[in-house]
mmCIF file of C-alpha atoms in Angstrom:
data_model
loop_
_atom_site.group_PDB
_atom_site.id
_atom_site.type_symbol
_atom_site.label_atom_id
_atom_site.label_comp_id
_atom_site.label_asym_id
_atom_site.label_seq_id
_atom_site.Cartn_x
_atom_site.Cartn_y
_atom_site.Cartn_z
ATOM 1 C CA MET E 1 -34.054 -39.623 27.524
ATOM 2 C CA ALA E 2 -37.618 -37.586 28.188
ATOM 3 C CA TYR E 3 -37.922 -33.537 28.600
ATOM 4 C CA ASP E 4 -40.121 -31.676 30.754
ATOM 5 C CA GLY E 5 -41.599 -28.757 29.667
ATOM 6 C CA SER E 6 -39.665 -27.077 32.223
ATOM 7 C CA SER E 7 -36.582 -28.604 30.650
ATOM 8 C CA ILE E 8 -37.141 -26.421 27.655
ATOM 9 C CA ILE E 9 -37.901 -23.371 29.478
ATOM 10 C CA VAL E 10 -34.756 -23.359 31.402
ATOM 11 C CA VAL E 11 -33.247 -24.035 27.892
ATOM 12 C CA ALA E 12 -34.828 -21.627 25.657
ATOM 13 C CA ILE E 13 -33.844 -19.702 28.848
ATOM 14 C CA PHE E 14 -30.561 -20.511 28.677
ATOM 15 C CA GLY E 15 -29.971 -19.758 24.845
ATOM 16 C CA VAL E 16 -31.399 -16.047 25.355
ATOM 17 C CA PHE E 17 -28.922 -15.871 27.374
ATOM 18 C CA LEU E 18 -26.446 -16.837 25.424
ATOM 19 C CA VAL E 19 -27.378 -14.398 22.070
ATOM 20 C CA ASN E 20 -27.420 -11.800 24.152
ATOM 21 C CA LEU E 21 -23.805 -12.107 26.258
ATOM 22 C CA THR E 22 -22.874 -13.013 22.802
ATOM 23 C CA SER E 23 -24.483 -9.476 21.141
ATOM 24 C CA SER E 24 -22.746 -7.453 24.451
ATOM 25 C CA LEU E 25 -19.651 -9.098 23.888
ATOM 26 C CA VAL E 26 -19.415 -8.313 19.991
ATOM 27 C CA LEU E 27 -20.972 -4.348 21.085
ATOM 28 C CA ALA E 28 -19.112 -4.179 23.757
ATOM 29 C CA LYS E 29 -15.882 -4.200 20.728
ATOM 30 C CA GLY E 30 -15.490 -0.616 20.235
ATOM 31 C CA PRO E 31 -13.979 0.899 16.848
ATOM 32 C CA CYS E 32 -10.044 0.886 17.177
ATOM 33 C CA GLN E 33 -8.649 3.913 18.423
ATOM 34 C CA PHE E 34 -5.106 4.044 16.269
ATOM 35 C CA PRO E 35 -3.389 6.911 17.429
ATOM 36 C CA ALA E 36 -0.666 6.633 15.240
ATOM 37 C CA ILE E 37 -0.193 5.028 11.780
ATOM 38 C CA PHE E 38 3.288 4.096 10.459
ATOM 39 C CA ASN E 39 3.314 2.995 6.673
ATOM 40 C CA PHE E 40 6.152 1.422 5.215
ATOM 41 C CA GLY E 41 6.388 0.682 1.285
ATOM 42 C CA ASP E 42 6.539 2.213 -2.336
ATOM 43 C CA SER E 43 5.336 4.717 -4.284
ATOM 44 C CA ASN E 44 1.479 3.191 -4.198
ATOM 45 C CA SER E 45 1.886 4.248 -0.604
ATOM 46 C CA ASP E 46 5.022 7.163 -1.098
ATOM 47 C CA THR E 47 3.618 10.697 0.711
ATOM 48 C CA GLY E 48 7.358 12.190 0.231
ATOM 49 C CA GLY E 49 9.999 9.887 0.944
ATOM 50 C CA LEU E 50 11.619 9.507 -2.584
ATOM 51 C CA SER E 51 11.153 13.562 -3.003
ATOM 52 C CA ALA E 52 12.796 13.877 -0.136
ATOM 53 C CA ALA E 53 15.947 12.337 -1.013
ATOM 54 C CA PHE E 54 16.030 12.343 -5.097
ATOM 55 C CA GLY E 55 14.266 15.703 -5.864
ATOM 56 C CA GLN E 56 10.700 16.936 -5.874
ATOM 57 C CA ALA E 57 7.808 14.991 -7.722
ATOM 58 C CA PRO E 58 7.228 17.592 -10.284
ATOM 59 C CA PRO E 59 4.784 19.496 -11.751
ATOM 60 C CA PRO E 60 1.253 18.290 -12.540
ATOM 61 C CA ASN E 61 1.396 15.802 -10.063
ATOM 62 C CA GLY E 62 -0.726 16.658 -7.030
ATOM 63 C CA MET E 63 -2.841 19.022 -9.508
ATOM 64 C CA SER E 64 -6.168 17.234 -8.422
ATOM 65 C CA TYR E 65 -6.087 18.194 -4.581
ATOM 66 C CA PHE E 66 -3.343 19.873 -3.554
ATOM 67 C CA GLY E 67 -3.050 22.486 -6.583
ATOM 68 C CA HIS E 68 0.811 21.393 -6.383
ATOM 69 C CA PRO E 69 3.428 18.676 -6.196
ATOM 70 C CA ALA E 70 2.971 17.027 -2.591
ATOM 71 C CA GLY E 71 5.574 14.485 -2.787
ATOM 72 C CA ARG E 72 3.185 11.713 -4.421
ATOM 73 C CA TYR E 73 3.395 10.276 -7.631
ATOM 74 C CA CYS E 74 -0.064 10.732 -8.068
ATOM 75 C CA ASP E 75 -2.496 13.933 -8.912
ATOM 76 C CA GLY E 76 -3.493 13.504 -5.325
ATOM 77 C CA ARG E 77 -4.308 11.001 -2.760
ATOM 78 C CA LEU E 78 -2.684 7.828 -1.670
ATOM 79 C CA VAL E 79 -5.414 4.491 -0.487
ATOM 80 C CA ILE E 80 -2.831 5.326 2.881
ATOM 81 C CA ASP E 81 -4.060 8.901 3.028
ATOM 82 C CA PHE E 82 -7.421 7.970 2.415
ATOM 83 C CA LEU E 83 -6.341 5.577 5.683
ATOM 84 C CA ALA E 84 -5.920 7.916 7.686
ATOM 85 C CA GLU E 85 -8.504 10.076 6.948
ATOM 86 C CA SER E 86 -11.260 7.255 8.067
ATOM 87 C CA LEU E 87 -8.819 7.179 11.333
ATOM 88 C CA GLY E 88 -9.389 10.575 12.173
ATOM 89 C CA LEU E 89 -5.697 11.345 11.521
ATOM 90 C CA PRO E 90 -3.597 13.857 9.182
ATOM 91 C CA TYR E 91 -2.025 12.686 6.428
ATOM 92 C CA LEU E 92 1.215 11.001 6.821
ATOM 93 C CA SER E 93 5.119 13.232 6.921
ATOM 94 C CA ALA E 94 7.373 11.205 5.560
ATOM 95 C CA PHE E 95 9.804 10.732 7.921
ATOM 96 C CA LEU E 96 12.920 11.609 5.237
ATOM 97 C CA ASP E 97 11.585 15.038 4.920
ATOM 98 C CA SER E 98 12.499 17.678 7.254
ATOM 99 C CA LEU E 99 10.407 20.726 6.152
ATOM 100 C CA GLY E 100 6.876 21.335 6.725
ATOM 101 C CA THR E 101 7.031 17.766 9.235
ATOM 102 C CA ASN E 102 4.894 16.564 11.492
ATOM 103 C CA PHE E 103 4.526 13.049 12.976
ATOM 104 C CA THR E 104 2.755 13.573 16.333
ATOM 105 C CA HIS E 105 0.266 10.656 14.651
ATOM 106 C CA GLY E 106 2.928 8.465 12.724
ATOM 107 C CA ALA E 107 5.368 8.041 10.441
ATOM 108 C CA ASN E 108 5.754 7.367 6.825
ATOM 109 C CA PHE E 109 8.865 5.542 5.706
ATOM 110 C CA ALA E 110 7.768 4.716 2.399
ATOM 111 C CA THR E 111 10.061 5.479 -0.854
ATOM 112 C CA ALA E 112 9.016 4.855 -4.379
ATOM 113 C CA GLY E 113 10.835 2.405 -5.713
ATOM 114 C CA SER E 114 11.512 0.553 -2.796
ATOM 115 C CA THR E 115 11.503 -3.160 -2.671
ATOM 116 C CA ILE E 116 11.652 -6.048 -0.116
ATOM 117 C CA ARG E 117 14.654 -7.416 -1.261
ATOM 118 C CA PRO E 118 17.886 -5.039 -1.661
ATOM 119 C CA GLN E 119 18.549 -4.283 -4.999
ATOM 120 C CA ASN E 120 21.886 -4.069 -5.440
ATOM 121 C CA THR E 121 22.128 -1.265 -8.532
ATOM 122 C CA THR E 122 21.748 2.137 -7.623
ATOM 123 C CA LEU E 123 18.372 4.866 -8.148
ATOM 124 C CA HIS E 124 19.690 6.104 -11.553
ATOM 125 C CA GLN E 125 20.724 3.291 -12.935
ATOM 126 C CA SER E 126 17.672 1.015 -12.520
ATOM 127 C CA GLY E 127 15.047 2.995 -11.052
ATOM 128 C CA PHE E 128 15.073 1.010 -8.222
ATOM 129 C CA SER E 129 15.633 2.717 -4.355
ATOM 130 C CA PRO E 130 18.740 1.577 -2.168
ATOM 131 C CA ILE E 131 15.401 2.394 0.722
ATOM 132 C CA SER E 132 14.718 -1.524 0.680
ATOM 133 C CA LEU E 133 12.005 -2.824 3.746
ATOM 134 C CA ASN E 134 15.238 -3.709 5.686
ATOM 135 C CA VAL E 135 16.524 0.067 5.378
ATOM 136 C CA GLN E 136 12.747 1.676 6.458
ATOM 137 C CA PHE E 137 12.405 -0.545 9.503
ATOM 138 C CA TYR E 138 16.077 0.751 9.974
ATOM 139 C CA GLU E 139 14.959 3.805 9.755
ATOM 140 C CA PHE E 140 11.544 3.179 11.528
ATOM 141 C CA HIS E 141 13.714 2.183 15.253
ATOM 142 C CA ASP E 142 16.257 5.007 15.146
ATOM 143 C CA PHE E 143 12.966 7.750 15.314
ATOM 144 C CA HIS E 144 11.199 5.144 18.253
ATOM 145 C CA VAL E 145 14.699 5.879 20.143
ATOM 146 C CA ARG E 146 15.666 9.087 18.848
ATOM 147 C CA SER E 147 11.754 10.711 18.736
ATOM 148 C CA GLN E 148 11.583 9.850 23.022
ATOM 149 C CA ILE E 149 15.071 11.719 23.476
ATOM 150 C CA VAL E 150 14.279 14.683 21.067
ATOM 151 C CA ARG E 151 10.583 14.761 23.103
ATOM 152 C CA LYS E 152 11.709 15.031 26.572
ATOM 153 C CA ARG E 153 13.465 18.485 25.541
ATOM 154 C CA GLY E 154 9.559 19.589 26.029
ATOM 155 C CA GLY E 155 8.174 22.956 24.153
ATOM 156 C CA VAL E 156 7.795 22.243 20.610
ATOM 157 C CA TYR E 157 8.895 18.843 20.484
ATOM 158 C CA GLU E 158 6.172 17.059 22.529
ATOM 159 C CA THR E 159 3.554 18.914 19.657
ATOM 160 C CA ILE E 160 5.389 17.143 16.531
ATOM 161 C CA LEU E 161 6.092 13.679 18.079
ATOM 162 C CA PRO E 162 4.501 10.778 18.884
ATOM 163 C CA LYS E 163 3.998 9.598 22.569
ATOM 164 C CA GLU E 164 6.234 6.164 23.920
ATOM 165 C CA GLU E 165 3.019 4.138 24.396
ATOM 166 C CA ASP E 166 1.478 5.321 21.151
ATOM 167 C CA PHE E 167 4.574 3.104 19.449
ATOM 168 C CA SER E 168 2.452 0.106 21.398
ATOM 169 C CA SER E 169 -0.949 1.472 19.795
ATOM 170 C CA ALA E 170 -0.336 2.377 16.056
ATOM 171 C CA LEU E 171 -1.554 0.650 13.490
ATOM 172 C CA PHE E 172 1.946 -0.744 11.532
ATOM 173 C CA THR E 173 0.183 -0.369 7.424
ATOM 174 C CA PHE E 174 2.293 -2.502 4.692
ATOM 175 C CA ASP E 175 2.074 -1.723 0.662
ATOM 176 C CA ILE E 176 5.845 -3.354 -0.938
ATOM 177 C CA GLY E 177 6.321 -6.598 -3.117
ATOM 178 C CA GLN E 178 5.104 -4.632 -6.949
ATOM 179 C CA ASN E 179 9.151 -3.837 -7.310
ATOM 180 C CA ASP E 180 10.507 -6.713 -6.225
ATOM 181 C CA LEU E 181 8.516 -8.772 -9.721
ATOM 182 C CA THR E 182 8.946 -5.769 -12.052
ATOM 183 C CA SER E 183 12.632 -5.356 -11.404
ATOM 184 C CA GLY E 184 13.354 -8.802 -12.554
ATOM 185 C CA TYR E 185 11.244 -8.406 -15.766
ATOM 186 C CA PHE E 186 13.996 -5.501 -16.122
ATOM 187 C CA LEU E 187 16.336 -7.132 -15.570
ATOM 188 C CA ASN E 188 15.211 -9.754 -18.083
ATOM 189 C CA MET E 189 14.319 -12.856 -16.061
ATOM 190 C CA SER E 190 11.630 -15.144 -17.361
ATOM 191 C CA VAL E 191 8.530 -15.224 -15.615
ATOM 192 C CA ASP E 192 9.883 -18.799 -13.865
ATOM 193 C CA GLU E 193 12.629 -17.323 -12.849
ATOM 194 C CA VAL E 194 11.359 -14.051 -11.188
ATOM 195 C CA LYS E 195 8.477 -16.770 -9.967
ATOM 196 C CA ALA E 196 12.086 -19.059 -8.292
ATOM 197 C CA TYR E 197 13.056 -16.054 -6.152
ATOM 198 C CA VAL E 198 9.803 -14.925 -5.001
ATOM 199 C CA PRO E 199 10.010 -17.349 -1.692
ATOM 200 C CA ASP E 200 13.093 -15.584 -0.353
ATOM 201 C CA VAL E 201 11.487 -12.334 -1.279
ATOM 202 C CA LEU E 202 8.848 -13.133 1.166
ATOM 203 C CA ASN E 203 10.784 -14.962 3.885
ATOM 204 C CA GLN E 204 13.330 -11.010 3.872
ATOM 205 C CA PHE E 205 9.174 -10.002 4.825
ATOM 206 C CA HIS E 206 8.511 -12.717 7.233
ATOM 207 C CA THR E 207 11.741 -11.389 8.863
ATOM 208 C CA ILE E 208 11.284 -8.037 8.886
ATOM 209 C CA ILE E 209 7.856 -7.453 10.125
ATOM 210 C CA LYS E 210 8.139 -9.965 13.063
ATOM 211 C CA ALA E 211 10.642 -8.000 14.464
ATOM 212 C CA ARG E 212 8.188 -4.674 15.990
ATOM 213 C CA GLY E 213 4.948 -4.154 16.118
ATOM 214 C CA ARG E 214 1.156 -5.563 17.183
ATOM 215 C CA TYR E 215 -1.488 -4.443 15.068
ATOM 216 C CA PHE E 216 -0.804 -4.858 11.151
ATOM 217 C CA TRP E 217 -3.063 -3.520 8.204
ATOM 218 C CA ILE E 218 -0.883 -5.486 5.146
ATOM 219 C CA HIS E 219 -1.866 -5.207 1.309
ATOM 220 C CA ASN E 220 -1.202 -7.783 -1.039
ATOM 221 C CA THR E 221 -0.079 -6.770 -4.215
ATOM 222 C CA GLY E 222 -1.926 -5.559 -7.848
ATOM 223 C CA PRO E 223 -2.115 -6.971 -10.745
ATOM 224 C CA VAL E 224 1.345 -5.238 -12.541
ATOM 225 C CA GLY E 225 0.279 -7.245 -15.947
ATOM 226 C CA CYS E 226 -2.292 -4.150 -15.959
ATOM 227 C CA LEU E 227 0.137 -1.520 -16.177
ATOM 228 C CA PRO E 228 1.610 0.588 -19.405
ATOM 229 C CA TYR E 229 5.084 1.041 -17.923
ATOM 230 C CA VAL E 230 5.070 -2.791 -17.756
ATOM 231 C CA MET E 231 2.941 -3.801 -20.962
ATOM 232 C CA GLU E 232 5.220 -1.171 -23.041
ATOM 233 C CA ARG E 233 8.726 -2.744 -21.890
ATOM 234 C CA ILE E 234 8.166 -6.041 -22.054
ATOM 235 C CA PRO E 235 5.927 -7.610 -24.970
ATOM 236 C CA VAL E 236 4.415 -10.867 -24.584
ATOM 237 C CA LEU E 237 3.191 -12.853 -27.175
ATOM 238 C CA ALA E 238 -1.248 -12.170 -28.070
ATOM 239 C CA GLY E 239 -2.152 -15.179 -26.939
ATOM 240 C CA GLN E 240 -1.097 -13.945 -23.380
ATOM 241 C CA ILE E 241 -2.879 -11.100 -22.835
ATOM 242 C CA ASP E 242 -6.575 -11.655 -21.406
ATOM 243 C CA ARG E 243 -9.556 -10.066 -22.405
ATOM 244 C CA TYR E 244 -9.386 -7.185 -20.567
ATOM 245 C CA GLY E 245 -6.181 -6.223 -22.267
ATOM 246 C CA CYS E 246 -3.505 -7.584 -19.753
ATOM 247 C CA ALA E 247 -0.741 -9.457 -19.731
ATOM 248 C CA SER E 248 -1.693 -12.518 -18.398
ATOM 249 C CA PRO E 249 1.948 -13.733 -17.004
ATOM 250 C CA PHE E 250 2.876 -11.470 -15.425
ATOM 251 C CA ASN E 251 -0.709 -11.127 -13.092
ATOM 252 C CA GLU E 252 0.167 -15.070 -12.328
ATOM 253 C CA VAL E 253 2.818 -14.154 -11.236
ATOM 254 C CA ALA E 254 1.087 -11.575 -8.667
ATOM 255 C CA GLN E 255 -1.433 -13.860 -7.734
ATOM 256 C CA PHE E 256 1.768 -16.768 -6.634
ATOM 257 C CA PHE E 257 3.654 -13.841 -4.846
ATOM 258 C CA ASN E 258 0.088 -12.929 -2.805
ATOM 259 C CA HIS E 259 -0.512 -16.647 -2.068
ATOM 260 C CA GLY E 260 2.668 -16.446 -0.851
ATOM 261 C CA LEU E 261 2.069 -13.722 1.088
ATOM 262 C CA LYS E 262 -0.737 -14.709 2.976
ATOM 263 C CA LYS E 263 0.657 -17.678 3.799
ATOM 264 C CA THR E 264 3.605 -15.893 5.595
ATOM 265 C CA VAL E 265 0.516 -13.430 6.772
ATOM 266 C CA GLN E 266 -0.908 -16.777 8.494
ATOM 267 C CA GLN E 267 2.744 -18.407 10.152
ATOM 268 C CA LEU E 268 3.305 -14.823 11.359
ATOM 269 C CA ARG E 269 0.089 -14.926 13.251
ATOM 270 C CA LYS E 270 1.539 -18.117 15.078
ATOM 271 C CA ASP E 271 4.906 -16.295 15.722
ATOM 272 C CA LEU E 272 3.417 -13.105 16.648
ATOM 273 C CA PRO E 273 -0.268 -14.580 18.528
ATOM 274 C CA HIS E 274 -0.705 -11.316 19.920
ATOM 275 C CA ALA E 275 -0.639 -9.514 17.107
ATOM 276 C CA ALA E 276 -3.770 -8.267 15.263
ATOM 277 C CA ILE E 277 -3.045 -8.921 11.515
ATOM 278 C CA THR E 278 -4.971 -7.911 8.385
ATOM 279 C CA TYR E 279 -4.501 -9.043 5.004
ATOM 280 C CA VAL E 280 -6.020 -7.217 2.415
ATOM 281 C CA ASP E 281 -6.583 -8.846 -0.907
ATOM 282 C CA VAL E 282 -6.222 -5.161 -3.162
ATOM 283 C CA TYR E 283 -5.115 -6.872 -6.205
ATOM 284 C CA SER E 284 -9.041 -8.316 -6.723
ATOM 285 C CA VAL E 285 -10.162 -4.759 -5.758
ATOM 286 C CA LYS E 286 -7.220 -3.393 -8.865
ATOM 287 C CA TYR E 287 -8.352 -5.826 -11.306
ATOM 288 C CA SER E 288 -11.604 -5.702 -11.123
ATOM 289 C CA LEU E 289 -11.268 -1.506 -11.412
ATOM 290 C CA ILE E 290 -9.345 -1.878 -14.160
ATOM 291 C CA SER E 291 -11.345 -4.884 -15.857
ATOM 292 C CA GLN E 292 -14.940 -3.282 -15.215
ATOM 293 C CA GLY E 293 -13.861 0.532 -15.348
ATOM 294 C CA ARG E 294 -16.259 1.593 -17.479
ATOM 295 C CA ASN E 295 -19.005 0.542 -15.384
ATOM 296 C CA HIS E 296 -17.724 2.566 -12.624
ATOM 297 C CA GLY E 297 -17.209 5.934 -14.620
ATOM 298 C CA PHE E 298 -13.506 5.139 -15.689
ATOM 299 C CA ASN E 299 -12.982 5.481 -19.210
ATOM 300 C CA GLN E 300 -10.061 4.917 -19.614
ATOM 301 C CA PRO E 301 -8.856 1.699 -17.124
ATOM 302 C CA LEU E 302 -5.545 1.291 -18.720
ATOM 303 C CA ARG E 303 -4.315 3.930 -21.364
ATOM 304 C CA THR E 304 -2.468 6.876 -19.279
ATOM 305 C CA CYS E 305 -4.036 10.332 -18.549
ATOM 306 C CA CYS E 306 -0.233 11.560 -17.605
ATOM 307 C CA GLY E 307 2.122 11.453 -20.828
ATOM 308 C CA HIS E 308 2.916 11.143 -24.067
ATOM 309 C CA GLY E 309 2.960 8.438 -27.062
ATOM 310 C CA GLY E 310 2.571 4.818 -28.035
ATOM 311 C CA LYS E 311 -0.934 2.969 -26.897
ATOM 312 C CA TYR E 312 -0.491 3.222 -23.433
ATOM 313 C CA ASN E 313 0.015 7.183 -23.981
ATOM 314 C CA TYR E 314 3.442 6.190 -22.269
ATOM 315 C CA ASN E 315 7.453 6.760 -22.616
ATOM 316 C CA LYS E 316 9.902 5.104 -20.651
ATOM 317 C CA ASN E 317 12.132 8.651 -21.822
ATOM 318 C CA LEU E 318 9.724 11.319 -21.339
ATOM 319 C CA GLY E 319 7.803 10.870 -18.367
ATOM 320 C CA CYS E 320 5.006 12.575 -17.109
ATOM 321 C CA GLY E 321 5.034 16.254 -17.124
ATOM 322 C CA GLY E 322 8.287 15.705 -19.741
ATOM 323 C CA LYS E 323 9.502 18.188 -21.233
ATOM 324 C CA VAL E 324 11.494 18.678 -24.833
ATOM 325 C CA HIS E 325 13.684 21.563 -25.642
ATOM 326 C CA LYS E 326 12.219 23.501 -29.132
ATOM 327 C CA GLN E 327 12.929 26.809 -30.505
ATOM 328 C CA GLY E 328 15.094 27.552 -27.658
ATOM 329 C CA LYS E 329 12.346 27.364 -25.157
ATOM 330 C CA ASP E 330 10.976 23.795 -22.544
ATOM 331 C CA VAL E 331 8.007 22.593 -24.593
ATOM 332 C CA LEU E 332 5.841 20.339 -22.299
ATOM 333 C CA VAL E 333 5.053 17.379 -23.967
ATOM 334 C CA ALA E 334 3.431 14.736 -21.367
ATOM 335 C CA ALA E 335 0.446 16.751 -20.344
ATOM 336 C CA PRO E 336 -2.263 15.621 -18.098
ATOM 337 C CA CYS E 337 -5.094 14.258 -19.549
ATOM 338 C CA GLN E 338 -8.162 17.139 -19.133
ATOM 339 C CA ASP E 339 -10.074 14.956 -16.698
ATOM 340 C CA PRO E 340 -7.395 12.632 -14.315
ATOM 341 C CA SER E 341 -11.240 11.143 -12.920
ATOM 342 C CA THR E 342 -11.788 8.958 -15.919
ATOM 343 C CA HIS E 343 -8.921 7.123 -15.525
ATOM 344 C CA VAL E 344 -7.432 4.341 -13.939
ATOM 345 C CA ASN E 345 -3.831 5.587 -14.264
ATOM 346 C CA TRP E 346 -2.171 8.525 -13.513
ATOM 347 C CA ASP E 347 1.321 8.108 -15.655
ATOM 348 C CA GLY E 348 1.853 4.362 -16.673
ATOM 349 C CA VAL E 349 3.012 3.642 -12.956
ATOM 350 C CA HIS E 350 0.352 4.683 -10.409
ATOM 351 C CA PHE E 351 -3.153 5.206 -10.195
ATOM 352 C CA THR E 352 -5.402 8.123 -10.195
ATOM 353 C CA GLU E 353 -7.037 9.979 -7.056
ATOM 354 C CA ALA E 354 -10.345 8.961 -8.500
ATOM 355 C CA ALA E 355 -8.506 5.235 -8.494
ATOM 356 C CA ASN E 356 -7.237 5.322 -5.075
ATOM 357 C CA ARG E 357 -10.166 6.640 -3.806
ATOM 358 C CA TYR E 358 -12.532 3.698 -5.578
ATOM 359 C CA ILE E 359 -9.911 1.046 -3.704
ATOM 360 C CA PHE E 360 -9.904 2.121 -0.106
ATOM 361 C CA GLU E 361 -14.261 2.683 -0.591
ATOM 362 C CA ARG E 362 -13.743 -0.963 -0.908
ATOM 363 C CA ILE E 363 -11.427 -2.286 1.030
ATOM 364 C CA VAL E 364 -11.934 0.111 4.883
ATOM 365 C CA ASP E 365 -15.133 -2.700 5.473
ATOM 366 C CA GLY E 366 -13.350 -5.449 5.185
ATOM 367 C CA SER E 367 -14.735 -6.819 1.965
ATOM 368 C CA PHE E 368 -11.579 -8.126 1.249
ATOM 369 C CA SER E 369 -9.792 -8.666 3.931
ATOM 370 C CA ASP E 370 -8.824 -11.981 6.061
ATOM 371 C CA PRO E 371 -9.982 -11.690 8.902
ATOM 372 C CA PRO E 372 -13.186 -10.120 6.974
ATOM 373 C CA HIS E 373 -12.462 -6.463 9.806
ATOM 374 C CA PRO E 374 -13.508 -3.403 8.710
ATOM 375 C CA LEU E 375 -10.079 -0.824 9.177
ATOM 376 C CA ASN E 376 -11.207 0.330 12.660
ATOM 377 C CA MET E 377 -11.255 -2.731 13.597
ATOM 378 C CA ALA E 378 -8.001 -3.690 13.079
ATOM 379 C CA CYS E 379 -6.745 -3.695 16.256
ATOM 380 C CA TYR E 380 -8.820 -7.061 17.001
ATOM 381 C CA ARG E 381 -7.240 -11.099 16.071
ATOM 382 C CA ASN E 382 -10.433 -12.548 15.269
#
């Protein structure tokens, strides 16, 4: 079939039209305007939940930014704090905290030690929170209903509680799953036994998440085999330590969990066709930070900043800020390092503010997201 010159011109003009139209459509997709964040998770994003329920995270937590304990198990801010800042929102108040809280722009239901799957032990027995993900969602549901009833009273309540329409436009963020893995190890389960119950954990995650929300930002779990509280308590063979000093068996299970979580997210997209669900690979960012930390100013990628004794400056019986009684006086033994910004790990379990900032700066632009949307475009499905 022959084409004359006019046909070529028409095709060319039509092609330019399509390019311009596509560009216009892309430009029309401005940044998302999230009026609120509702966060669910564990200590990686807890801004005061466990402290409100079981006692404040003690000094020197909070020393680098807040200057005092602020409900976070960190020397300063968490990734969720940087996320809120980036979206122009204030730091999230913990739902369980009744003092000085403001829920206008969302609430934080995360508590340190929380799991997806409910635990059969108490906090004091195991160190894991009774406020599992299903309980956090019960709290959210109650908060949604009662906040609107109370807000109708007017006055100050209108200034500290979210509007009804903000719930459907809010960003729902998740960072949970790490404790589901470590809880098994601390019960002397093998890595194979922990892997065996991962599908049940993810099934419960799927069931809970499916019940609520429109815009989701979901972090996978990090390399738990690089955390002092795991490596110190659960010895592995020398051949199971990777070139960066991390315990490979535990990291392999974390990756198994993340592979399943990504499949769960794919299923959620089918179940919730109108929802925008972003899966964020924080595992890769955290492992890169630990393995290449010295290239980014972190001279101590594995050693704990705030702790006492042992290979990793970590002692499960004497945590960060821990004191011993000597000659009638309490003496601080587990003191913080001089410069937390040179450490990845704060207390053997959690990251420093500097490490959290590093993680945030790598994930905010969508480089580690599926779909590859930056945070401020997380309201779009494609």
